[in-house]
XYZ file of C-alpha atoms in Angstrom:
670
model
C -4.711 -32.661 53.006
C -1.540 -32.916 55.389
C 1.872 -32.089 54.161
C 3.118 -35.695 54.200
C -0.067 -37.028 52.380
C 0.547 -34.299 49.642
C 4.030 -35.565 49.072
C 2.643 -38.723 47.733
C 0.892 -36.723 44.873
C 2.658 -35.453 41.524
C 2.205 -31.606 41.106
C 1.590 -30.761 37.649
C 2.791 -27.221 36.825
C 0.308 -25.694 34.710
C -2.357 -27.094 36.604
C -1.289 -26.317 39.851
C -0.377 -22.930 38.700
C -3.983 -22.373 37.657
C -5.090 -23.723 40.732
C -3.066 -21.338 42.937
C -4.062 -18.320 40.697
C -7.751 -19.077 41.623
C -6.955 -19.819 45.182
C -4.995 -16.715 45.551
C -2.256 -18.825 47.223
C 0.418 -17.925 44.699
C 0.570 -15.194 41.874
C 2.452 -13.425 39.150
C 1.365 -9.910 39.734
C 2.419 -6.401 39.786
C 1.043 -3.995 42.040
C 2.068 -0.854 43.884
C 1.837 -2.296 47.283
C 4.335 -5.160 46.321
C 6.846 -2.840 44.478
C 6.632 -0.478 47.886
C 7.515 -3.631 49.989
C 10.495 -4.541 47.802
C 11.888 -1.160 47.382
C 14.277 -1.563 50.322
C 15.369 -4.790 48.698
C 16.369 -3.279 45.495
C 15.587 0.378 45.001
C 13.851 1.294 41.567
C 13.603 -2.297 40.248
C 10.577 -3.661 38.384
C 8.629 -6.585 39.803
C 8.460 -9.188 37.168
C 7.470 -12.345 38.990
C 6.161 -13.160 42.491
C 5.617 -16.591 43.847
C 4.183 -17.400 47.542
C 4.856 -20.647 49.288
C 8.256 -21.367 48.014
C 10.407 -22.988 50.704
C 13.894 -23.934 51.614
C 14.658 -27.329 53.503
C 17.482 -26.606 55.996
C 17.330 -30.185 57.316
C 16.047 -33.598 55.808
C 12.910 -32.883 57.842
C 9.879 -31.237 55.791
C 8.550 -29.929 59.033
C 11.507 -27.719 59.589
C 11.105 -26.032 56.255
C 11.407 -22.184 55.924
C 8.470 -20.774 53.763
C 9.092 -17.682 51.809
C 8.093 -15.373 48.590
C 10.282 -15.732 45.385
C 10.693 -12.829 43.210
C 12.060 -11.848 39.999
C 12.902 -8.156 39.592
C 14.605 -6.180 36.854
C 16.629 -3.054 36.713
C 18.875 -1.652 34.031
C 17.833 -4.558 31.783
C 19.393 -7.346 34.221
C 17.234 -9.925 35.773
C 17.652 -10.285 39.715
C 16.501 -13.487 41.740
C 15.325 -12.764 45.260
C 14.035 -15.170 48.166
C 12.613 -13.502 51.087
C 11.465 -15.702 54.300
C 8.257 -14.884 55.826
C 8.511 -12.805 58.997
C 6.912 -14.590 61.988
C 5.953 -17.547 60.528
C 7.977 -21.032 60.934
C 7.049 -24.631 60.952
C 9.442 -25.257 63.730
C 10.309 -22.994 66.997
C 13.749 -24.585 66.952
C 14.457 -22.261 63.965
C 15.672 -18.890 64.830
C 15.339 -15.617 63.207
C 19.087 -15.795 62.464
C 18.682 -19.138 60.786
C 16.020 -17.833 58.689
C 18.092 -14.853 57.742
C 21.117 -16.969 56.770
C 19.286 -18.631 53.953
C 17.746 -15.223 52.554
C 18.591 -14.467 48.885
C 18.650 -10.846 48.143
C 18.861 -9.688 44.727
C 21.230 -12.077 42.870
C 21.858 -10.899 39.226
C 21.458 -13.588 36.642
C 24.775 -12.466 35.124
C 26.280 -14.601 38.059
C 24.203 -17.519 37.607
C 25.585 -20.581 35.559
C 22.576 -23.008 35.836
C 19.191 -23.947 36.923
C 18.469 -27.476 37.990
C 14.734 -28.524 37.746
C 13.387 -31.440 39.699
C 9.926 -32.557 39.239
C 9.471 -36.259 40.848
C 6.398 -38.273 40.048
C 6.049 -38.182 43.900
C 6.995 -35.346 45.876
C 7.241 -31.592 45.812
C 9.072 -29.864 42.805
C 11.989 -27.914 43.136
C 14.826 -26.012 41.482
C 18.554 -25.406 42.494
C 20.293 -22.310 41.382
C 24.102 -22.628 40.590
C 26.373 -19.531 40.426
C 28.972 -19.186 38.204
C 31.485 -19.496 41.202
C 30.155 -23.132 41.420
C 28.626 -22.351 44.812
C 24.832 -23.283 44.912
C 21.728 -21.961 47.010
C 19.660 -24.468 48.704
C 16.828 -26.104 46.765
C 13.677 -23.914 46.466
C 10.668 -26.007 46.894
C 7.510 -24.850 45.081
C 4.861 -26.436 47.371
C 1.951 -25.073 45.077
C 3.593 -26.091 41.890
C 4.845 -23.529 39.195
C 8.390 -24.495 38.167
C 7.600 -24.798 34.488
C 5.873 -21.146 34.786
C 9.212 -19.735 36.864
C 11.522 -21.099 33.962
C 9.301 -19.729 31.184
C 9.319 -16.335 32.868
C 13.017 -16.410 33.352
C 13.349 -17.572 29.568
C 11.543 -14.284 28.621
C 14.615 -12.311 30.072
C 17.725 -14.340 29.836
C 18.772 -17.076 27.377
C 18.148 -20.669 28.874
C 19.789 -23.747 26.969
C 18.879 -27.162 28.005
C 22.248 -28.995 28.935
C 23.437 -31.635 26.518
C 24.399 -33.802 29.630
C 21.362 -33.466 31.767
C 17.985 -32.539 30.203
C 16.987 -31.255 33.743
C 19.761 -28.643 33.847
C 19.059 -25.340 32.016
C 22.395 -23.274 31.487
C 21.778 -19.607 31.866
C 23.503 -17.192 29.249
C 24.919 -20.161 27.817
C 27.965 -18.746 26.112
C 28.188 -22.032 24.037
C 25.417 -20.232 21.979
C 27.130 -16.807 21.956
C 24.971 -15.590 18.861
C 21.410 -16.240 20.260
C 22.823 -14.897 23.664
C 23.518 -11.735 22.284
C 19.809 -11.345 21.279
C 18.677 -11.755 24.928
C 21.494 -9.881 26.420
C 21.650 -6.936 24.359
C 17.675 -6.229 24.200
C 18.444 -4.293 21.161
C 17.359 -0.686 21.673
C 15.581 1.648 19.051
C 17.023 2.410 16.009
C 19.792 5.157 15.462
C 18.565 8.794 15.957
C 19.291 11.148 13.017
C 22.918 12.365 13.254
C 23.674 15.909 13.215
C 25.297 17.148 10.137
C 26.884 14.902 7.467
C 27.721 11.219 8.198
C 31.370 10.457 7.525
C 33.907 8.053 8.765
C 35.754 9.310 11.691
C 38.613 7.312 10.628
C 41.302 6.625 8.123
C 39.803 7.244 4.632
C 36.393 9.063 5.478
C 35.386 10.124 2.241
C 32.213 11.900 1.846
C 29.773 10.410 -0.994
C 28.435 11.648 -4.499
C 25.498 12.743 -2.503
C 24.226 15.543 -5.014
C 21.738 12.630 -6.129
C 20.469 11.705 -2.879
C 19.415 14.996 -1.638
C 15.977 15.928 0.000
C 14.734 16.455 -3.521
C 14.427 12.773 -3.785
C 12.393 12.260 -0.441
C 8.894 13.701 -0.225
C 7.489 15.743 2.446
C 6.152 12.869 4.388
C 9.348 10.979 4.938
C 11.174 14.397 5.672
C 8.678 15.014 8.312
C 9.116 11.649 10.092
C 12.856 11.663 9.706
C 13.063 15.332 11.199
C 12.514 13.816 14.722
C 12.484 15.935 17.693
C 15.509 16.293 20.103
C 14.728 14.777 23.264
C 16.698 14.969 26.458
C 17.444 11.800 28.208
C 15.629 9.526 25.696
C 16.778 6.018 26.254
C 15.780 5.223 22.498
C 18.000 7.722 20.832
C 21.616 6.420 21.739
C 23.429 3.234 22.182
C 24.096 3.282 26.152
C 27.454 3.182 27.458
C 26.220 0.287 29.702
C 24.947 -1.546 26.717
C 28.126 -1.664 25.080
C 29.900 -2.673 27.999
C 27.428 -5.606 28.441
C 28.117 -6.690 24.723
C 31.843 -6.608 25.320
C 31.226 -8.605 28.469
C 29.350 -11.283 26.606
C 31.843 -11.600 23.878
C 34.788 -12.113 26.083
C 33.256 -15.485 26.717
C 31.755 -15.854 23.292
C 34.861 -15.447 21.301
C 36.476 -18.700 22.465
C 33.566 -20.808 21.717
C 33.016 -19.345 18.210
C 36.360 -19.636 17.149
C 35.688 -23.231 16.505
C 33.383 -22.192 13.697
C 36.430 -21.147 11.728
C 38.697 -24.125 12.047
C 39.315 -26.582 9.302
C 36.644 -29.004 10.432
C 33.711 -26.485 9.996
C 31.264 -28.458 8.370
C 31.660 -27.003 4.735
C 33.715 -29.880 3.560
C 35.156 -29.908 0.007
C 33.936 -26.186 -0.355
C 36.630 -25.077 1.956
C 39.123 -26.430 -0.464
C 38.452 -23.407 -2.823
C 39.577 -20.920 -0.547
C 43.109 -22.319 -0.042
C 45.982 -20.205 -1.855
C 43.714 -17.865 -3.877
C 45.215 -14.424 -3.281
C 43.622 -11.573 -5.256
C 45.947 -10.880 -8.546
C 47.920 -7.581 -8.159
C 46.028 -4.807 -9.775
C 48.466 -2.043 -8.758
C 49.784 -0.805 -12.074
C 46.376 -1.203 -14.049
C 44.987 0.652 -11.317
C 47.245 3.298 -11.149
C 46.711 4.407 -15.159
C 43.103 3.877 -14.991
C 42.549 5.957 -11.657
C 44.746 8.622 -12.931
C 42.866 8.996 -16.178
C 39.551 8.787 -14.348
C 40.571 11.345 -11.933
C 41.312 13.717 -14.775
C 37.918 13.389 -16.179
C 35.878 13.829 -13.221
C 38.072 15.111 -10.228
C 34.880 15.237 -8.045
C 33.768 11.669 -8.639
C 35.241 10.399 -5.632
C 36.549 12.702 -2.873
C 40.041 12.462 -1.690
C 40.939 10.506 1.417
C 40.706 12.649 4.496
C 44.017 12.242 6.164
C 44.274 11.797 10.031
C 47.258 12.650 12.190
C 49.886 9.877 12.068
C 50.456 10.247 15.650
C 46.714 9.617 16.416
C 46.112 6.555 14.705
C 49.445 4.795 13.427
C 50.889 3.971 16.560
C 52.690 1.009 14.848
C 53.681 0.586 11.061
C 50.442 -0.589 9.242
C 50.733 -3.067 6.450
C 49.779 -1.637 3.079
C 46.619 -2.303 1.578
C 47.059 -4.976 -1.256
C 44.295 -3.705 -3.290
C 45.110 -0.013 -2.923
C 41.404 0.446 -1.944
C 41.055 4.259 -2.919
C 41.868 3.585 -6.701
C 40.159 0.218 -6.727
C 36.841 2.112 -5.726
C 37.624 4.915 -8.032
C 37.792 2.619 -10.922
C 34.851 -0.087 -10.409
C 32.767 1.852 -8.161
C 30.139 3.777 -10.003
C 28.933 7.329 -8.766
C 25.358 7.005 -6.984
C 22.544 8.516 -9.033
C 19.504 10.275 -8.302
C 16.665 8.104 -6.838
C 14.357 6.687 -9.511
C 11.020 8.843 -10.193
C 7.408 7.986 -11.517
C 8.258 8.501 -14.884
C 11.380 6.135 -15.007
C 9.147 3.517 -13.253
C 6.386 3.666 -15.940
C 8.968 3.420 -18.593
C 10.021 0.015 -17.116
C 6.279 -1.257 -17.388
C 4.231 -2.297 -20.465
C 0.537 -1.160 -20.924
C -0.665 -3.944 -18.446
C 1.873 -3.537 -15.783
C 4.414 -6.054 -16.190
C 8.137 -5.301 -15.651
C 9.613 -5.514 -19.176
C 13.406 -5.901 -18.102
C 13.441 -6.964 -14.376
C 17.244 -6.733 -14.531
C 17.499 -3.066 -15.752
C 14.937 -2.058 -13.074
C 17.009 -3.737 -10.374
C 20.296 -1.910 -11.810
C 18.541 1.355 -11.859
C 17.463 0.792 -7.992
C 21.066 -0.455 -7.213
C 22.547 2.788 -8.419
C 20.038 5.228 -7.220
C 17.409 4.014 -5.091
C 13.765 4.813 -5.416
C 11.822 7.936 -4.364
C 9.982 7.277 -1.311
C 6.321 7.743 -2.648
C 7.221 4.824 -5.033
C 8.747 2.469 -2.576
C 5.081 1.035 -2.020
C 4.919 -0.052 -5.745
C 8.608 -1.273 -6.010
C 9.619 -2.819 -2.640
C 7.065 -5.812 -3.081
C 8.758 -6.511 -6.447
C 12.174 -6.518 -4.752
C 11.151 -8.596 -1.929
C 9.497 -11.202 -4.037
C 5.928 -10.547 -3.037
C 5.079 -9.467 -6.691
C 6.186 -11.420 -9.705
C 7.920 -9.053 -12.078
C 5.843 -10.354 -14.936
C 2.470 -9.756 -13.088
C -0.176 -7.367 -14.610
C -1.903 -4.762 -12.569
C -4.979 -6.870 -12.543
C -3.130 -9.944 -11.101
C -1.590 -7.743 -8.452
C -4.877 -6.380 -7.364
C -6.440 -9.723 -7.117
C -3.408 -11.092 -5.255
C -3.614 -8.211 -2.642
C -7.441 -9.306 -2.146
C -6.799 -12.844 -1.850
C -3.833 -12.200 0.606
C -5.844 -9.842 2.608
C -8.347 -12.555 3.426
C -5.682 -15.042 4.320
C -3.966 -12.575 6.666
C -7.452 -11.907 8.423
C -7.705 -15.772 8.826
C -4.275 -16.142 10.110
C -4.700 -13.143 12.519
C -7.899 -14.783 13.930
C -5.845 -17.669 15.028
C -4.269 -15.795 18.126
C -7.077 -13.429 18.408
C -9.491 -16.314 19.288
C -7.286 -17.696 22.010
C -9.355 -17.183 25.366
C -7.542 -16.094 28.559
C -8.105 -19.729 29.769
C -6.590 -21.224 26.607
C -3.473 -18.754 27.224
C -2.899 -20.169 30.452
C -2.366 -23.596 28.954
C -0.282 -22.058 26.016
C 3.121 -21.466 27.140
C 4.790 -20.900 23.751
C 2.043 -18.379 22.870
C 2.545 -16.278 26.163
C 6.077 -16.286 25.658
C 6.130 -14.988 22.259
C 3.421 -12.584 22.812
C 5.431 -11.438 26.093
C 8.516 -10.869 24.018
C 6.699 -8.985 21.107
C 4.726 -6.771 23.521
C 8.058 -5.870 25.116
C 9.995 -5.227 21.767
C 7.333 -3.245 19.943
C 7.237 -0.629 22.505
C 10.800 0.050 22.119
C 11.241 -0.155 18.434
C 11.828 2.961 16.545
C 9.745 5.167 19.172
C 11.779 8.096 18.452
C 10.703 7.966 14.740
C 7.615 10.104 14.766
C 5.440 7.122 12.705
C 5.785 5.321 15.812
C 5.858 8.091 18.603
C 3.627 8.490 21.458
C 1.278 6.541 23.416
C -1.527 4.339 22.146
C 0.144 4.681 18.554
C -1.884 2.544 16.028
C 1.093 1.831 14.230
C 2.838 0.161 17.108
C -0.237 -1.905 17.485
C -0.214 -3.047 13.887
C 3.409 -3.832 14.292
C 2.418 -5.984 17.104
C -0.459 -7.837 15.465
C 1.840 -8.459 12.225
C 4.480 -10.348 14.463
C 2.112 -12.088 16.356
C 0.314 -13.337 13.031
C 3.856 -14.098 11.695
C 4.650 -16.354 14.975
C 1.447 -18.308 14.093
C 2.289 -18.336 10.233
C 5.752 -19.723 10.913
C 5.338 -21.063 13.974
C 8.765 -23.185 13.579
C 10.676 -19.850 13.643
C 8.266 -17.753 15.882
C 9.485 -14.660 16.863
C 12.917 -13.376 17.844
C 14.567 -10.051 18.873
C 15.626 -8.024 15.837
C 12.291 -8.985 13.657
C 10.553 -5.871 14.524
C 13.656 -3.879 13.258
C 13.161 -5.518 9.708
C 9.224 -4.855 10.056
C 9.298 -1.389 11.175
C 10.597 0.342 7.717
C 8.342 -1.981 5.935
C 5.191 -1.094 7.881
C 6.210 2.875 7.377
C 6.368 2.398 3.541
C 3.557 0.043 3.070
C 0.870 1.518 5.251
C -1.115 -1.302 4.989
C -1.325 -4.058 7.535
C -1.792 -7.041 5.165
C 0.736 -5.914 2.542
C 3.277 -5.150 5.132
C 2.673 -8.682 6.575
C 3.375 -10.460 3.133
C 6.105 -8.303 2.355
C 7.676 -9.309 5.908
C 6.891 -12.813 5.032
C 8.831 -12.580 1.747
C 11.671 -11.065 3.640
C 11.936 -13.694 6.295
C 11.990 -16.311 3.638
C 15.500 -14.872 2.827
C 16.605 -13.830 6.335
C 14.763 -15.858 8.683
C 17.959 -18.251 9.060
C 19.398 -15.312 11.032
C 16.975 -16.163 13.953
C 17.514 -19.845 13.755
C 18.011 -21.335 17.313
C 21.075 -23.328 15.900
C 22.341 -20.026 14.557
C 23.538 -21.777 11.400
C 22.831 -18.861 9.134
C 24.716 -16.443 11.318
C 27.464 -18.665 11.394
C 27.645 -19.240 7.767
C 27.617 -15.463 7.031
C 30.364 -14.895 9.678
C 32.408 -17.410 8.046
C 31.941 -16.214 4.625
C 33.062 -12.780 5.844
C 36.188 -14.141 7.356
C 37.103 -15.745 3.763
C 36.295 -12.401 2.047
C 38.603 -10.429 4.402
C 41.327 -13.085 3.886
C 40.865 -12.664 0.201
C 40.552 -9.076 -0.025
C 42.682 -7.831 2.665
C 45.156 -10.593 3.883
C 47.157 -8.265 6.163
C 43.984 -7.225 8.118
C 42.795 -10.879 8.089
C 46.095 -12.095 9.780
C 45.978 -9.002 12.252
C 42.547 -10.395 13.383
C 43.817 -13.932 13.568
C 46.735 -12.675 15.782
C 44.534 -10.726 17.958
C 42.009 -13.393 18.586
C 39.295 -11.670 16.480
C 39.122 -14.287 13.673
C 35.334 -15.144 14.586
C 34.495 -11.598 13.305
C 31.869 -11.818 15.864
C 32.302 -8.010 16.282
C 30.365 -7.926 12.897
C 27.279 -9.738 14.420
C 24.917 -6.796 14.597
C 25.776 -5.700 11.233
C 24.817 -8.885 9.797
C 21.855 -9.854 11.977
C 19.575 -6.859 11.253
C 21.636 -5.517 7.985
C 22.830 -2.362 9.345
C 19.716 -0.958 10.900
C 21.706 0.336 13.868
C 24.475 2.021 11.815
C 22.222 4.504 9.745
C 19.301 7.015 10.045
C 16.184 5.753 9.094
C 15.883 7.076 5.543
C 19.565 5.784 4.944
C 18.608 2.557 6.223
C 15.739 2.118 3.707
C 18.201 3.305 0.762
C 20.734 0.539 1.788
C 18.045 -2.152 1.937
C 16.459 -1.382 -1.375
C 19.977 -1.812 -2.538
C 20.857 -5.008 -0.936
C 17.174 -6.450 -2.022
C 18.076 -5.971 -5.907
C 20.602 -8.745 -5.707
C 21.959 -6.903 -8.581
C 25.780 -7.830 -8.368
C 25.398 -10.475 -5.759
C 22.919 -11.638 -3.214
C 25.407 -11.143 -0.650
C 26.376 -7.446 -0.988
C 26.087 -7.086 2.711
C 29.176 -8.923 3.157
C 31.051 -6.742 1.076
C 29.563 -3.764 2.836
C 31.137 -5.426 6.002
C 34.388 -5.575 4.411
C 34.374 -2.046 3.010
C 33.791 -0.563 6.440
C 36.623 -2.766 7.841
C 38.837 -1.623 5.109
C 38.147 1.898 5.618
C 39.017 1.344 9.245
C 42.005 -0.802 8.760
C 44.851 1.721 9.724
C 42.778 2.774 12.850
C 42.370 -0.894 13.924
C 45.808 -2.076 13.349
C 47.377 1.314 13.954
C 45.991 1.084 17.441
C 46.652 -2.343 18.186
C 43.034 -3.080 19.020
C 42.173 -6.464 20.796
C 38.689 -8.074 20.513
C 36.906 -5.973 23.109
C 38.427 -2.573 22.164
C 37.291 -3.576 18.508
C 34.056 -4.426 19.373
C 33.584 -1.114 21.244
C 35.045 0.884 18.296
C 32.619 -0.881 15.816
C 29.613 -0.042 17.899
C 30.621 3.328 17.953
C 30.640 3.825 14.447
C 26.972 3.893 14.236
C 26.096 7.213 12.863
C 29.337 7.855 11.376
C 29.411 5.777 8.374
C 28.867 7.486 4.955
C 26.418 5.143 3.029
C 26.982 6.160 -0.660
C 30.621 5.768 -0.426
C 30.320 2.696 1.434
C 28.034 1.135 -1.084
C 30.389 2.321 -3.839
C 33.423 0.472 -2.122
C 31.264 -2.594 -1.720
C 30.626 -2.570 -5.409
C 34.149 -2.243 -6.266
C 35.230 -4.826 -3.664
C 32.552 -7.232 -5.208
C 33.608 -6.714 -8.827
C 37.455 -7.212 -7.782
C 36.577 -10.410 -5.903
C 34.691 -11.957 -8.837
C 34.685 -15.676 -8.812
C 37.017 -16.184 -5.983
C 34.721 -13.974 -3.878
C 31.591 -16.113 -4.784
C 33.404 -19.272 -4.152
C 34.223 -17.781 -0.590
C 30.449 -17.909 0.343
C 29.139 -21.326 1.194
C 26.213 -22.350 -0.832
C 22.803 -21.468 0.862
C 24.260 -18.493 3.063
C 21.245 -16.123 3.729
C 20.025 -14.302 1.962
C 20.199 -17.306 -0.304
C 17.014 -19.180 -0.421
C 17.454 -22.952 1.012
C 19.150 -25.531 -1.180
C 16.451 -28.147 -0.266
C 12.989 -28.377 0.730
C 13.595 -29.625 3.896
C 12.778 -27.872 7.351
C 13.336 -24.393 6.741
C 13.992 -23.292 10.432
C 15.343 -26.384 12.339
C 14.816 -25.703 16.043
C 15.974 -27.459 19.182
C 13.752 -29.345 21.533
C 11.835 -27.041 23.671
C 13.813 -25.543 26.539
C 11.054 -26.251 28.869
């Protein structure tokens, strides 16, 4: 068929892509020969996508097109676009080699791309136009064998694409009008924090060590101790937050902060609820705190170690407003010391002869103040997550496990039965599977349970996440979910049990991953109101320095401090949060507690947004868990009803207020 005749036919993306695969005229492949041929173009880059017979039309005449090869490569987590014309091949002798070289596109990073315009006419060839952030655009890239949809789907796996509200055929790249979702794509969250050498403490003002006597290795069995004692590896990219990662996060937020500030304006969507926050300062507890603190300090001098003072010249570059709560005294009065973890004898005492939890509140209180010995977590976590009912018997739980195991097998079979031919026509499945495959191989791989090639536990994690994407098709899979699953799978061991515990957790935290980001928005908004309530000078500082959106706390909230603590400490914190003993939003008070411990350094060094963001990220591995939980407890009690009123109804991990759509999604980008 001649080109002119072909132009009269519509080219369906998927059909043409499949046909071109069969004919060998176009391909998406990775092979050594292609990598070698492209090495001179972009040394060391990984070939992600390759498409032949993509053309540029220098003139209005199709006969004068320049055909070439379109490539996507990736290096250092950055995606690059290249288009190289074929050598020695031209449709028109009038086009010189110089003309062809003029249109060559060599390794353009997607960080410099603003948008991609798709054009798929009913009659004629499909093409895309790539527009740079500068406003300049490359000539249209014509896909003579179809495949625009495949191209966009592949791009979407590596950068964030959002359909323009003004033109459905324009896809914004790294759209900072959705900064929270952009962060997921940009950061490519690395593996969890390695075990810090020595004791974790705040390297700041008020870095107190905890009452850690009850949280020693005696409370952790040999199995978890073995896994947590990870091998030290040189040049292991999963062990530390890299400098370029922090720099990239800072770059993202330079654009994000302006657009997210609108979340905290008066018209924030919470309506009348907002009125309760106005003019509600915390009452002055100074005199009462002083008297009680002195008494308690005399009774137990070591219950809460003294504040570690730093050199004033080091942090107090300017006068720092006093803490209105006298934070150290507040924690001493209302923050109870941590206890040793709960053992098997204590757990048995909470159960009747048939296995029912007699007093669920008492059990949750015990876990809140001391945690659980590791070997008992497999029994207790399903209660805390809501998978087991507190009033269920041993027999009922055994029956539940049997039924759920069969249900899990049925769900898993849904994606296992997809044939390669079906997969070619199932874009959403390919996208999610590709993202999951990419994430699981870099989740906690320095932790011995997931270490090494062909690790069966990594395979189980992948299977669980793929199955969940079919179980909850609206939410699917987002980066960060593997972080939540990793400790659950480690504790539960069984794939089915891990899946259902993960399902229960996502019922609470799934809104963190909504495309509309409403779950994250409400939590950041609530955090801003809690800081305003509990430390108005610090809140005013953030306001004056363009930090009012609290976006620097995004990672803390998204994956509930998984990056900030070692693996065992993360499990200790999560089981405290899951008790929902004092409040279901204790994680927000943990955020406030950390910020208040850092307030002198933040305000004393006059940190702007980007400096603050880098500083917050560098706290990872240097936060003492026990003292932080104690601080958070004290803040929660102090805030009281005013604190509860500062958190909009339905804020995660609260369950949804109605029975509507749990996970609202935008229309498919593609």
